[in-house]
Amino acid sequence: MDYPELALLIGGEWRDTAGRDTLPVIDPATGGEIARLPVASIADLDDALESAAKAFPLWRDTPAFDRYNILRRAAELLRLRADAIGRATTIEQGKPLAESTAEAHAAADIFDWFAEEGRRTYGRIIPTRVAGVRDMVLRQPIGPVAAFTPWNFPITIPARKIAAAIAAGCTVILKPAEETPATGLALAHALVDAGLPAGVLNVVFGVPATISEYLIRSPEIRKVTFTGSTAVGRQIAHLAAEGIKKATLELGGHAPVLVFDDADVEKVARLAVRSKFRNAGQICIAPTRFFVQEASHDRFVAAFADAIGTLRVGNGLDTGTTVGPLAHERRGPAVGALIDDAVSRGARAVVGGSPVDGPGYFWQPTLLTELDPASRIMNEEPFGPVALAVPFTDTDDALRRANELSYGLASYAFTESVHTAYEVSERMEAGMLAINHFRLTGPETPFGGVKESGYGSEGGSEGIDGFLHTRFVSQA
Ligand code: NAD
C-alpha cells in the first residue's frame, strides 16, 4: 500500500512514533487500520511554539521575493507528486482518486496565488497636514499562527491557511485532522524540500481540544485560524478572545439552492447531483436545501432522482467510483440520526436513506421530500450525501426560507430573470452566492461566511489580510 510514514514536524526535525502515544489512522473504505500517528507531547508543543517564535523575526525579515520563490518551488513539487498525494488522500479519506488528485493540483494553484499575493502587501503614503512629515501605513505580518484544519479537504484547506500565512511573513503551527494526516504532511514535505527554513512551519497531531487550547492560550501565538464545525468554532473563538487574538473562522453551512420556474429544471438537477455528492456530500458549501418553485418541484425531484441513478458508490481507489465512503466512523450514525428524525416527522426518501451493507463507512446518496420545517435535518448541517427538496411560492418566500437559519456560508440560485438574480444577490444572507452554476472556490476568489458560519476571508486578495496587521508610522 502506498501510504507514507507519519511524523510530527518541529523546528525542521521530523519526530516519529518512538516514545510517543499514537492514534490509529483508518481506511474508511474498509474500516481497517492503515498506520499509527504520533501524538505530540506537551514538550513537543512547547518545542513547536519556541521554534515558531524563534523563526518569526527571521522569516518576517526575509524578502518577499525569497518567500515567493520557496512557495512557487513547493507548488511545483506538489504538482509532480500529485498522483502519490492523491492516492494517500483516497486511502485515508475515501474520496474518489480523481477528486483527490485534482485537490493536490488545486493546492499547488493556491500556493502559486499566495506566492504572488505576498509580493503585493502594499502599504501607502498619506499626504500630511504638517510640512516635513511623512505619514505611512505599513502592512506587517502578525506573528506565529495556530492553524486547525479538518479532514474533508485535507490538502486545500491547510494550503489556503499555510500559503497565505507564509507568504505574509508569518510562521505557523498546523494541526491537520488526525483522520487525514498524510495529506497534511504532504504540504509540509513540499515546503521543506523547497527550502523553507526550520521552524517556519511546524506540524503536530493529538487530541484536538487539548492541542488547540494549549496553543491558543500560549502568548507566542498571535493569530488563530480554524475550519470545522460551528460548535468547535465557538470554543476556538472564546479561547482567541481571552488572549485578544485575531481569528479567522470558517465554520458550517447548510447551503440553500433556489430553483425558479424560469430555470432549465432538469439541467439544474443534473448539475446539482454532481455538486451535491462530490466528496460524499462532506463539504461545507455543498448544496443541501433545494427550494424549488411549486410548478417545477415534481419535475426537479424526478430528474434529481434519475441523476442519482448514474452515481456509483464504492472504494475511491476503484475506477468508475463517483461516491466514496464517509470519512470516518462517527459520520454514518450522525447522518442516519438526522434522516430517521426527518422520516419520523413525515419525510419521504425518494432515493436512498440507508447505509450500504458491508465493511467501510458507505452511505447511499439520498433525496428527501415532504419535509417538516421543524425536522433536525432542515436546521442542522447534515454534512453527508443527503439532499432536501422543498417547494416555494415566490421570491419573498424563497428568500425567507433560505435566510431563516443561523448559517450563512454558500448559497445558489437558478433563474433566467435578471430582476430575480438582482433580488437574490441583494437579499441572500450568505458569504458566497453562485447564480446559474455551482462553482464557488478558486484561489483568486474570497471564501468565507457570515452569521454563525464564521468570519474572515480565506482566498482572493482578502485571504492574506488576516495574517497582516496595520502599522501607522509618521516620520519627521
Ligand atoms: P468534529 O467537530 O469533531 O471535527 C471537525 C474538525 O474539527 C476535525 O478536523 C477535528 O479534528 C477538528 N476539531 C474538533 N474539535 C476541535 C478542537 N477543540 N480544537 C481544534 N480542532 C478541533 O466533527 P466531525 O464529526 O469530524 O465533523 C462533522 C462536523 O464538522 C460537520 O457537521 C461539519 O459541521 C463540521 N466540519 C466542517 C468543515 C468545513 O469545511 N467547514 C469540515 C469538516 C467538518
Coordinates of C-alpha atoms and ligand atoms in Angstrom, one line a residue:
M1 CA 0.0 0.0 0.0
D2 CA 1.4 3.4 -1.0
Y3 CA 1.0 5.2 2.3
P4 CA 3.8 7.4 3.7
E5 CA 5.5 7.4 7.1
L6 CA 3.8 9.7 9.6
A7 CA 5.7 12.1 11.8
L8 CA 5.5 15.5 13.6
L9 CA 7.5 18.4 12.1
I10 CA 9.0 20.6 14.8
G11 CA 11.8 23.1 14.3
G12 CA 12.7 21.5 11.0
E13 CA 13.0 18.0 12.6
W14 CA 10.8 15.0 11.8
R15 CA 9.7 13.3 15.0
D16 CA 8.3 9.8 14.7
T17 CA 6.2 7.5 16.9
A18 CA 9.2 6.3 19.0
G19 CA 8.4 7.1 22.7
R20 CA 5.2 8.8 21.9
D21 CA 1.5 7.9 22.3
T22 CA -0.1 7.0 19.0
L23 CA -3.5 7.1 17.3
P24 CA -4.8 4.8 14.6
V25 CA -5.4 6.0 11.1
I26 CA -8.3 4.2 9.5
D27 CA -9.1 3.5 5.8
P28 CA -12.8 4.5 5.7
A29 CA -13.4 2.1 2.7
T30 CA -12.5 -0.9 4.8
G31 CA -12.6 0.2 8.4
G32 CA -9.1 -1.3 8.7
E33 CA -6.1 0.4 10.4
I34 CA -3.5 1.8 7.9
A35 CA -0.9 3.3 10.2
R36 CA -0.2 4.8 13.6
L37 CA 0.1 8.5 14.1
P38 CA 2.4 10.1 16.6
V39 CA 0.7 12.3 19.2
A40 CA 2.6 15.4 20.2
S41 CA 3.5 15.6 23.9
I42 CA 3.4 18.8 25.9
A43 CA 7.2 19.0 25.4
D44 CA 6.7 18.7 21.6
L45 CA 4.1 21.5 21.7
D46 CA 6.5 23.7 23.7
D47 CA 9.2 23.0 21.2
A48 CA 6.8 23.9 18.3
L49 CA 5.9 27.1 20.0
E50 CA 9.5 28.0 20.6
S51 CA 10.6 27.2 17.1
A52 CA 7.7 29.2 15.5
A53 CA 8.5 32.2 17.8
K54 CA 12.3 31.9 17.1
A55 CA 11.8 31.6 13.3
F56 CA 9.3 34.6 13.1
P57 CA 11.7 37.5 13.1
L58 CA 13.9 35.8 10.6
W59 CA 11.0 34.9 8.3
R60 CA 9.4 38.3 8.7
D61 CA 12.7 39.9 7.6
T62 CA 13.1 37.5 4.6
P63 CA 12.5 39.5 1.4
A64 CA 9.0 38.9 0.0
F65 CA 10.7 37.8 -3.3
D66 CA 12.5 34.9 -1.5
R67 CA 9.3 33.8 0.2
Y68 CA 7.7 33.8 -3.2
N69 CA 10.4 31.6 -4.7
I70 CA 10.0 29.0 -1.9
L71 CA 6.2 28.9 -2.3
R72 CA 6.5 28.6 -6.1
R73 CA 9.0 25.7 -5.8
A74 CA 6.7 24.0 -3.3
A75 CA 3.8 24.4 -5.8
E76 CA 5.8 22.6 -8.5
L77 CA 6.7 19.8 -6.1
L78 CA 3.0 19.3 -5.3
R79 CA 2.2 19.0 -9.0
L80 CA 5.0 16.5 -9.5
R81 CA 3.8 14.5 -6.5
A82 CA 0.0 14.9 -7.1
D83 CA -0.6 11.3 -8.1
A84 CA 1.1 9.9 -4.9
I85 CA -0.5 12.5 -2.7
G86 CA -3.9 11.8 -4.2
R87 CA -3.5 8.1 -3.5
A88 CA -2.7 8.7 0.1
T89 CA -5.7 11.1 0.4
T90 CA -8.1 8.4 -1.0
I91 CA -6.7 5.7 1.3
E92 CA -7.1 7.8 4.4
Q93 CA -10.2 10.0 3.5
G94 CA -12.1 7.8 1.0
K95 CA -12.9 10.3 -1.8
P96 CA -12.5 9.0 -5.4
L97 CA -8.9 9.1 -6.7
A98 CA -9.8 11.7 -9.5
E99 CA -11.1 14.1 -6.8
S100 CA -8.0 13.5 -4.6
T101 CA -5.5 14.1 -7.4
A102 CA -7.4 17.2 -8.5
E103 CA -7.3 18.5 -5.0
A104 CA -3.5 18.2 -4.8
H105 CA -3.2 20.2 -8.1
A106 CA -5.7 22.8 -6.6
A107 CA -3.4 23.1 -3.5
A108 CA -0.5 23.9 -5.9
D109 CA -2.6 26.6 -7.5
I110 CA -3.3 28.1 -4.1
F111 CA 0.5 28.2 -3.3
D112 CA 1.1 30.0 -6.6
W113 CA -1.7 32.5 -5.9
F114 CA -0.4 33.4 -2.4
A115 CA 3.2 33.4 -3.5
E116 CA 2.2 36.3 -5.8
E117 CA -0.1 38.0 -3.3
G118 CA 2.9 38.0 -0.8
R119 CA 4.7 40.4 -3.2
R120 CA 1.7 42.8 -3.1
T121 CA 1.2 43.5 0.6
Y122 CA 1.4 47.2 -0.2
G123 CA 1.2 50.0 2.4
R124 CA 0.5 53.6 1.4
I125 CA 1.7 57.1 2.0
I126 CA -0.8 59.7 3.2
P127 CA -0.5 63.4 2.4
T128 CA 0.1 65.1 5.7
R129 CA -1.2 68.3 7.4
V130 CA 2.3 69.2 8.6
A131 CA 5.2 70.2 6.3
G132 CA 8.3 68.0 6.6
V133 CA 6.4 64.9 7.9
R134 CA 5.8 61.7 6.1
D135 CA 2.7 59.6 7.2
M136 CA 3.0 56.0 6.2
V137 CA 0.9 52.8 6.5
L138 CA 2.9 49.6 6.7
R139 CA 1.4 46.1 6.5
Q140 CA 3.2 43.8 8.8
P141 CA 3.0 40.0 9.4
I142 CA 1.0 39.4 12.5
G143 CA 3.2 36.7 14.2
P144 CA 3.1 33.0 14.8
V145 CA -0.2 31.4 13.7
A146 CA -2.0 28.4 15.1
A147 CA -4.0 26.7 12.3
F148 CA -6.5 23.8 12.7
T149 CA -7.9 22.1 9.6
P150 CA -10.5 19.3 9.0
W151 CA -10.5 16.0 7.1
N152 CA -12.9 16.8 4.2
F153 CA -10.4 18.8 2.0
P154 CA -7.2 17.6 3.7
I155 CA -4.9 19.5 1.3
T156 CA -6.6 22.6 0.0
I157 CA -7.9 23.8 3.4
P158 CA -4.4 23.7 5.1
A159 CA -2.9 25.0 1.8
R160 CA -5.1 28.2 2.0
K161 CA -4.0 28.8 5.6
I162 CA -0.4 27.9 5.3
A163 CA 0.3 29.6 2.0
A164 CA -1.3 32.9 3.0
A165 CA 0.4 32.9 6.4
I166 CA 3.9 32.1 5.0
A167 CA 3.5 34.5 2.1
A168 CA 2.7 37.3 4.6
G169 CA 5.8 36.5 6.6
C170 CA 4.2 34.6 9.5
T171 CA 5.3 31.3 11.0
V172 CA 2.8 28.5 11.6
I173 CA 1.9 25.6 13.8
L174 CA -0.5 23.5 11.9
K175 CA -2.7 20.8 13.4
P176 CA -4.3 18.9 10.5
A177 CA -7.1 16.5 11.1
E178 CA -5.9 13.2 12.8
E179 CA -8.1 11.3 10.3
T180 CA -6.1 12.5 7.3
P181 CA -2.5 13.1 8.5
A182 CA -0.6 12.0 5.4
T183 CA -2.2 14.6 3.1
G184 CA -1.5 17.5 5.5
L185 CA 2.1 16.3 5.8
A186 CA 2.5 16.2 2.0
L187 CA 2.3 20.0 2.1
A188 CA 5.0 20.2 4.8
H189 CA 7.3 17.8 2.8
A190 CA 6.9 20.0 -0.3
L191 CA 7.7 23.2 1.6
V192 CA 10.7 21.6 3.4
D193 CA 12.0 20.2 0.1
A194 CA 11.5 23.7 -1.5
G195 CA 13.9 25.2 1.1
L196 CA 11.5 26.6 3.8
P197 CA 13.7 27.4 6.8
A198 CA 13.3 25.4 10.0
G199 CA 10.5 26.5 12.3
V200 CA 8.5 28.5 9.8
L201 CA 6.1 25.6 9.5
N202 CA 5.5 23.1 12.3
V203 CA 3.0 20.2 12.2
V204 CA 1.6 18.5 15.3
F205 CA -1.2 15.9 15.9
G206 CA -3.1 14.8 19.0
V207 CA -6.4 15.3 20.8
P208 CA -7.8 18.3 19.0
A209 CA -9.3 20.1 22.1
T210 CA -6.1 19.7 24.1
I211 CA -3.8 20.9 21.4
S212 CA -6.0 23.9 20.4
E213 CA -6.4 25.0 24.0
Y214 CA -2.7 24.7 24.7
L215 CA -1.5 26.5 21.6
I216 CA -4.2 29.3 21.6
R217 CA -3.5 30.1 25.3
S218 CA 0.2 30.4 24.6
P219 CA 1.4 34.0 24.4
E220 CA 3.6 33.1 21.4
I221 CA 0.5 32.6 19.2
R222 CA -0.8 35.9 17.7
K223 CA -3.4 34.6 15.2
V224 CA -5.8 31.6 15.1
T225 CA -7.3 30.1 12.0
F226 CA -9.8 27.3 12.1
T227 CA -12.1 25.4 9.7
G228 CA -14.6 23.0 11.1
S229 CA -18.0 22.9 12.9
T230 CA -19.8 25.9 14.3
A231 CA -19.8 24.2 17.8
V232 CA -16.0 23.9 17.8
G233 CA -15.6 27.3 16.2
R234 CA -17.4 28.9 19.1
Q235 CA -14.9 27.3 21.6
I236 CA -11.9 28.4 19.5
A237 CA -13.4 32.0 19.3
H238 CA -13.7 32.1 23.1
L239 CA -10.1 31.0 23.5
A240 CA -8.9 33.5 21.0
A241 CA -11.0 36.3 22.6
E242 CA -9.4 35.6 26.0
G243 CA -6.0 36.5 24.6
I244 CA -7.4 39.3 22.3
K245 CA -6.0 37.3 19.3
K246 CA -7.2 37.8 15.8
A247 CA -9.1 34.7 14.5
T248 CA -10.4 33.5 11.1
L249 CA -13.3 31.0 11.4
E250 CA -14.6 29.0 8.5
L251 CA -17.5 27.1 10.0
G252 CA -20.5 25.0 9.0
G253 CA -23.1 25.7 6.3
H254 CA -26.4 24.5 5.1
A255 CA -26.5 25.9 1.6
P256 CA -29.8 26.8 0.1
V257 CA -30.4 26.5 -3.7
L258 CA -33.3 28.5 -5.1
V259 CA -34.6 27.0 -8.3
F260 CA -37.1 29.3 -10.0
D261 CA -39.7 28.2 -12.6
D262 CA -37.8 30.0 -15.4
A263 CA -34.7 27.8 -15.0
D264 CA -33.9 24.7 -17.0
V265 CA -35.0 22.5 -14.1
E266 CA -33.8 19.1 -15.5
K267 CA -30.4 20.6 -16.3
V268 CA -30.1 22.1 -12.8
A269 CA -31.0 18.8 -11.2
R270 CA -28.2 17.0 -13.2
L271 CA -25.6 19.6 -12.2
A272 CA -26.9 19.6 -8.6
V273 CA -26.3 15.9 -8.3
R274 CA -22.7 16.2 -9.4
S275 CA -22.1 19.0 -6.9
K276 CA -24.1 17.6 -4.0
F277 CA -22.5 14.1 -3.9
R278 CA -18.9 15.2 -4.5
N279 CA -16.8 14.1 -1.5
A280 CA -19.9 12.1 -0.4
G281 CA -21.6 15.5 0.5
Q282 CA -19.0 16.3 3.2
I283 CA -18.4 19.8 2.0
C284 CA -19.3 23.0 4.0
I285 CA -20.6 24.6 0.7
A286 CA -22.5 21.5 -0.5
P287 CA -25.9 22.5 -1.9
T288 CA -28.3 20.9 0.5
R289 CA -31.7 22.7 0.9
F290 CA -33.2 22.7 -2.6
F291 CA -36.1 25.2 -2.6
V292 CA -37.9 24.7 -5.9
Q293 CA -40.7 26.8 -7.2
E294 CA -44.0 25.0 -6.9
A295 CA -44.8 24.3 -10.6
S296 CA -41.3 22.8 -11.1
H297 CA -40.9 20.9 -7.9
D298 CA -42.0 17.4 -9.0
R299 CA -40.1 17.6 -12.3
F300 CA -37.0 18.6 -10.3
V301 CA -37.4 15.7 -7.9
A302 CA -37.8 13.2 -10.7
A303 CA -34.8 14.5 -12.6
F304 CA -32.6 14.6 -9.4
A305 CA -33.6 11.0 -8.6
D306 CA -32.7 9.9 -12.1
A307 CA -29.3 11.6 -11.9
I308 CA -28.6 9.9 -8.6
G309 CA -29.0 6.6 -10.5
T310 CA -25.9 7.4 -12.5
L311 CA -23.7 7.6 -9.4
R312 CA -21.5 4.7 -8.4
V313 CA -20.7 4.2 -4.7
G314 CA -17.5 2.3 -4.0
N315 CA -13.9 2.3 -2.9
G316 CA -12.3 5.6 -4.1
L317 CA -9.4 3.6 -5.5
D318 CA -11.6 1.7 -7.9
T319 CA -12.1 3.1 -11.4
G320 CA -15.6 4.4 -12.0
T321 CA -16.4 5.2 -8.4
T322 CA -18.1 8.6 -8.1
V323 CA -19.0 8.5 -4.4
G324 CA -16.6 7.1 -1.8
P325 CA -17.3 6.2 1.9
L326 CA -18.0 8.8 4.6
A327 CA -14.6 9.8 6.0
H328 CA -14.8 8.3 9.5
E329 CA -16.9 6.1 11.8
R330 CA -18.8 9.0 13.5
R331 CA -20.3 10.4 10.3
G332 CA -22.7 7.5 9.4
P333 CA -24.6 7.4 12.7
A334 CA -24.8 11.3 12.7
V335 CA -26.3 11.3 9.1
G336 CA -28.6 8.4 10.0
A337 CA -30.0 10.1 13.1
L338 CA -30.9 13.2 11.0
I339 CA -32.6 11.1 8.3
D340 CA -34.5 9.0 10.9
D341 CA -35.8 12.1 12.6
A342 CA -37.0 13.6 9.3
V343 CA -38.7 10.3 8.3
S344 CA -40.4 10.1 11.7
R345 CA -41.9 13.6 11.0
G346 CA -43.3 12.5 7.6
A347 CA -40.4 12.9 5.2
R348 CA -40.2 10.5 2.2
A349 CA -36.8 9.1 1.0
V350 CA -37.3 9.3 -2.8
V351 CA -33.9 7.6 -3.2
G352 CA -31.5 6.1 -0.6
G353 CA -31.9 6.7 3.1
S354 CA -29.7 3.9 4.5
P355 CA -26.1 2.9 4.9
V356 CA -24.6 0.4 2.4
D357 CA -24.1 -3.1 3.8
G358 CA -20.6 -4.4 4.2
P359 CA -17.3 -3.1 5.6
G360 CA -16.4 0.6 5.3
Y361 CA -18.5 3.7 6.1
F362 CA -20.6 3.8 2.9
W363 CA -23.9 5.6 2.7
Q364 CA -26.5 5.7 -0.1
P365 CA -26.9 9.0 -1.9
T366 CA -30.2 10.2 -0.5
L367 CA -33.0 12.6 -1.6
L368 CA -35.7 13.5 0.9
T369 CA -39.0 15.3 0.2
E370 CA -42.2 16.3 2.1
L371 CA -40.0 17.7 4.9
D372 CA -41.3 19.2 8.1
P373 CA -39.5 22.5 8.5
A374 CA -39.0 21.7 12.2
S375 CA -37.1 18.5 11.5
R376 CA -33.5 18.5 12.6
I377 CA -32.1 18.0 9.1
M378 CA -33.8 21.2 7.9
N379 CA -31.9 23.1 10.6
E380 CA -28.6 21.2 11.3
E381 CA -25.9 20.7 8.7
P382 CA -26.1 17.1 7.5
F383 CA -22.5 17.1 6.2
G384 CA -23.2 13.9 4.2
P385 CA -24.8 12.6 1.0
V386 CA -28.3 13.9 1.7
A387 CA -30.3 16.4 -0.4
L388 CA -33.6 18.0 0.7
A389 CA -36.3 19.2 -1.8
V390 CA -38.9 21.7 -0.6
P391 CA -41.4 23.8 -2.7
F392 CA -41.7 27.6 -2.5
T393 CA -44.2 30.1 -3.9
D394 CA -42.4 33.3 -4.8
T395 CA -39.1 35.2 -4.4
D396 CA -40.0 36.5 -0.9
D397 CA -41.0 33.0 0.2
A398 CA -37.8 31.5 -1.2
L399 CA -35.5 34.1 0.5
R400 CA -37.3 33.8 3.8
R401 CA -36.7 30.1 3.8
A402 CA -33.1 30.4 2.6
N403 CA -32.3 33.0 5.3
E404 CA -34.1 31.6 8.3
L405 CA -31.1 29.5 9.6
S406 CA -28.2 30.9 11.6
Y407 CA -25.8 29.6 8.9
G408 CA -24.7 31.9 6.1
L409 CA -21.9 30.3 4.1
A410 CA -22.6 29.3 0.5
S411 CA -25.8 29.8 -1.5
Y412 CA -27.0 29.2 -5.0
A413 CA -29.8 30.4 -7.3
F414 CA -31.0 29.4 -10.8
T415 CA -33.1 31.8 -12.8
E416 CA -33.2 33.4 -16.3
S417 CA -34.6 36.6 -14.9
V418 CA -32.1 39.5 -14.4
H419 CA -34.5 41.0 -11.9
T420 CA -34.7 37.8 -9.8
A421 CA -30.9 37.4 -9.9
Y422 CA -30.6 41.0 -8.7
E423 CA -33.1 40.5 -5.8
V424 CA -31.3 37.3 -4.7
S425 CA -27.8 38.8 -4.8
E426 CA -29.0 41.8 -2.7
R427 CA -31.0 39.8 -0.1
M428 CA -29.4 36.4 0.3
E429 CA -27.7 36.2 3.8
A430 CA -24.5 34.3 2.8
G431 CA -20.8 35.0 2.3
M432 CA -21.0 33.4 -1.2
L433 CA -23.6 33.1 -3.9
A434 CA -23.4 31.4 -7.3
I435 CA -26.0 32.2 -9.8
N436 CA -26.7 29.6 -12.5
H437 CA -23.8 27.3 -11.6
F438 CA -22.3 25.6 -8.6
R439 CA -18.6 26.6 -8.7
L440 CA -17.6 28.8 -5.7
T441 CA -14.0 28.0 -4.9
G442 CA -10.8 29.2 -6.5
P443 CA -7.5 30.6 -5.2
E444 CA -8.3 34.0 -6.5
T445 CA -11.8 34.4 -5.0
P446 CA -12.7 35.2 -1.4
F447 CA -14.1 32.3 0.6
G448 CA -15.9 32.8 3.9
G449 CA -19.2 33.1 5.7
V450 CA -21.5 35.4 7.7
K451 CA -23.7 34.8 10.7
E452 CA -22.7 31.6 12.5
S453 CA -20.8 30.3 9.5
G454 CA -17.8 32.4 10.8
Y455 CA -15.8 35.4 9.9
G456 CA -12.8 36.3 7.7
S457 CA -12.0 35.5 4.1
E458 CA -9.6 32.8 3.1
G459 CA -9.0 33.2 -0.7
G460 CA -8.5 36.0 -3.1
S461 CA -6.6 39.2 -2.2
E462 CA -8.6 39.2 1.0
G463 CA -7.0 35.9 2.1
I464 CA -3.7 37.4 3.1
D465 CA -5.2 40.3 5.1
G466 CA -6.0 38.0 8.1
F467 CA -2.2 37.4 8.5
L468 CA -1.2 41.1 8.4
H469 CA -1.7 44.0 10.8
T470 CA -1.6 47.7 10.0
R471 CA 1.1 49.9 11.5
F472 CA 1.0 53.7 11.1
V473 CA 4.4 55.4 11.0
S474 CA 4.7 59.2 11.0
Q475 CA 8.3 60.4 10.3
A476 CA 9.5 63.9 10.6
Ligands
NAD1 P1 -15.8 17.5 14.8 O1 -16.4 18.8 15.2 O2 -15.4 16.5 15.9 O3 -14.5 17.7 13.9 C1 -14.4 18.6 12.8 C2 -13.0 19.1 12.7 O4 -12.6 19.9 13.8 C3 -12.0 17.9 12.8 O5 -11.0 18.1 11.8 C4 -11.4 18.0 14.2 O6 -10.1 17.5 14.3 C5 -11.5 19.4 14.5 N1 -11.7 19.7 15.9 C6 -12.6 19.2 16.7 N2 -12.6 19.7 17.9 C7 -11.5 20.6 17.9 C8 -11.0 21.5 18.9 N3 -11.5 21.6 20.1 N4 -9.9 22.2 18.5 C9 -9.4 22.2 17.2 N5 -9.9 21.4 16.3 C10 -11.0 20.6 16.6 O7 -16.8 16.8 13.8 P2 -16.7 15.7 12.7 O8 -17.7 14.6 13.1 O9 -15.3 15.3 12.5 O10 -17.2 16.5 11.5 C11 -18.6 16.8 11.5 C12 -18.9 18.3 11.6 O11 -17.7 19.1 11.4 C13 -19.8 18.6 10.4 O12 -21.1 18.6 10.8 C14 -19.4 20.0 10.0 O13 -20.2 21.0 10.5 C15 -18.0 20.2 10.5 N6 -17.0 20.3 9.5 C16 -16.9 21.4 8.8 C17 -15.9 21.5 7.8 C18 -15.8 22.7 7.0 O14 -15.2 22.7 6.0 N7 -16.4 23.9 7.4 C19 -15.0 20.5 7.6 C20 -15.1 19.3 8.4 C21 -16.1 19.2 9.3

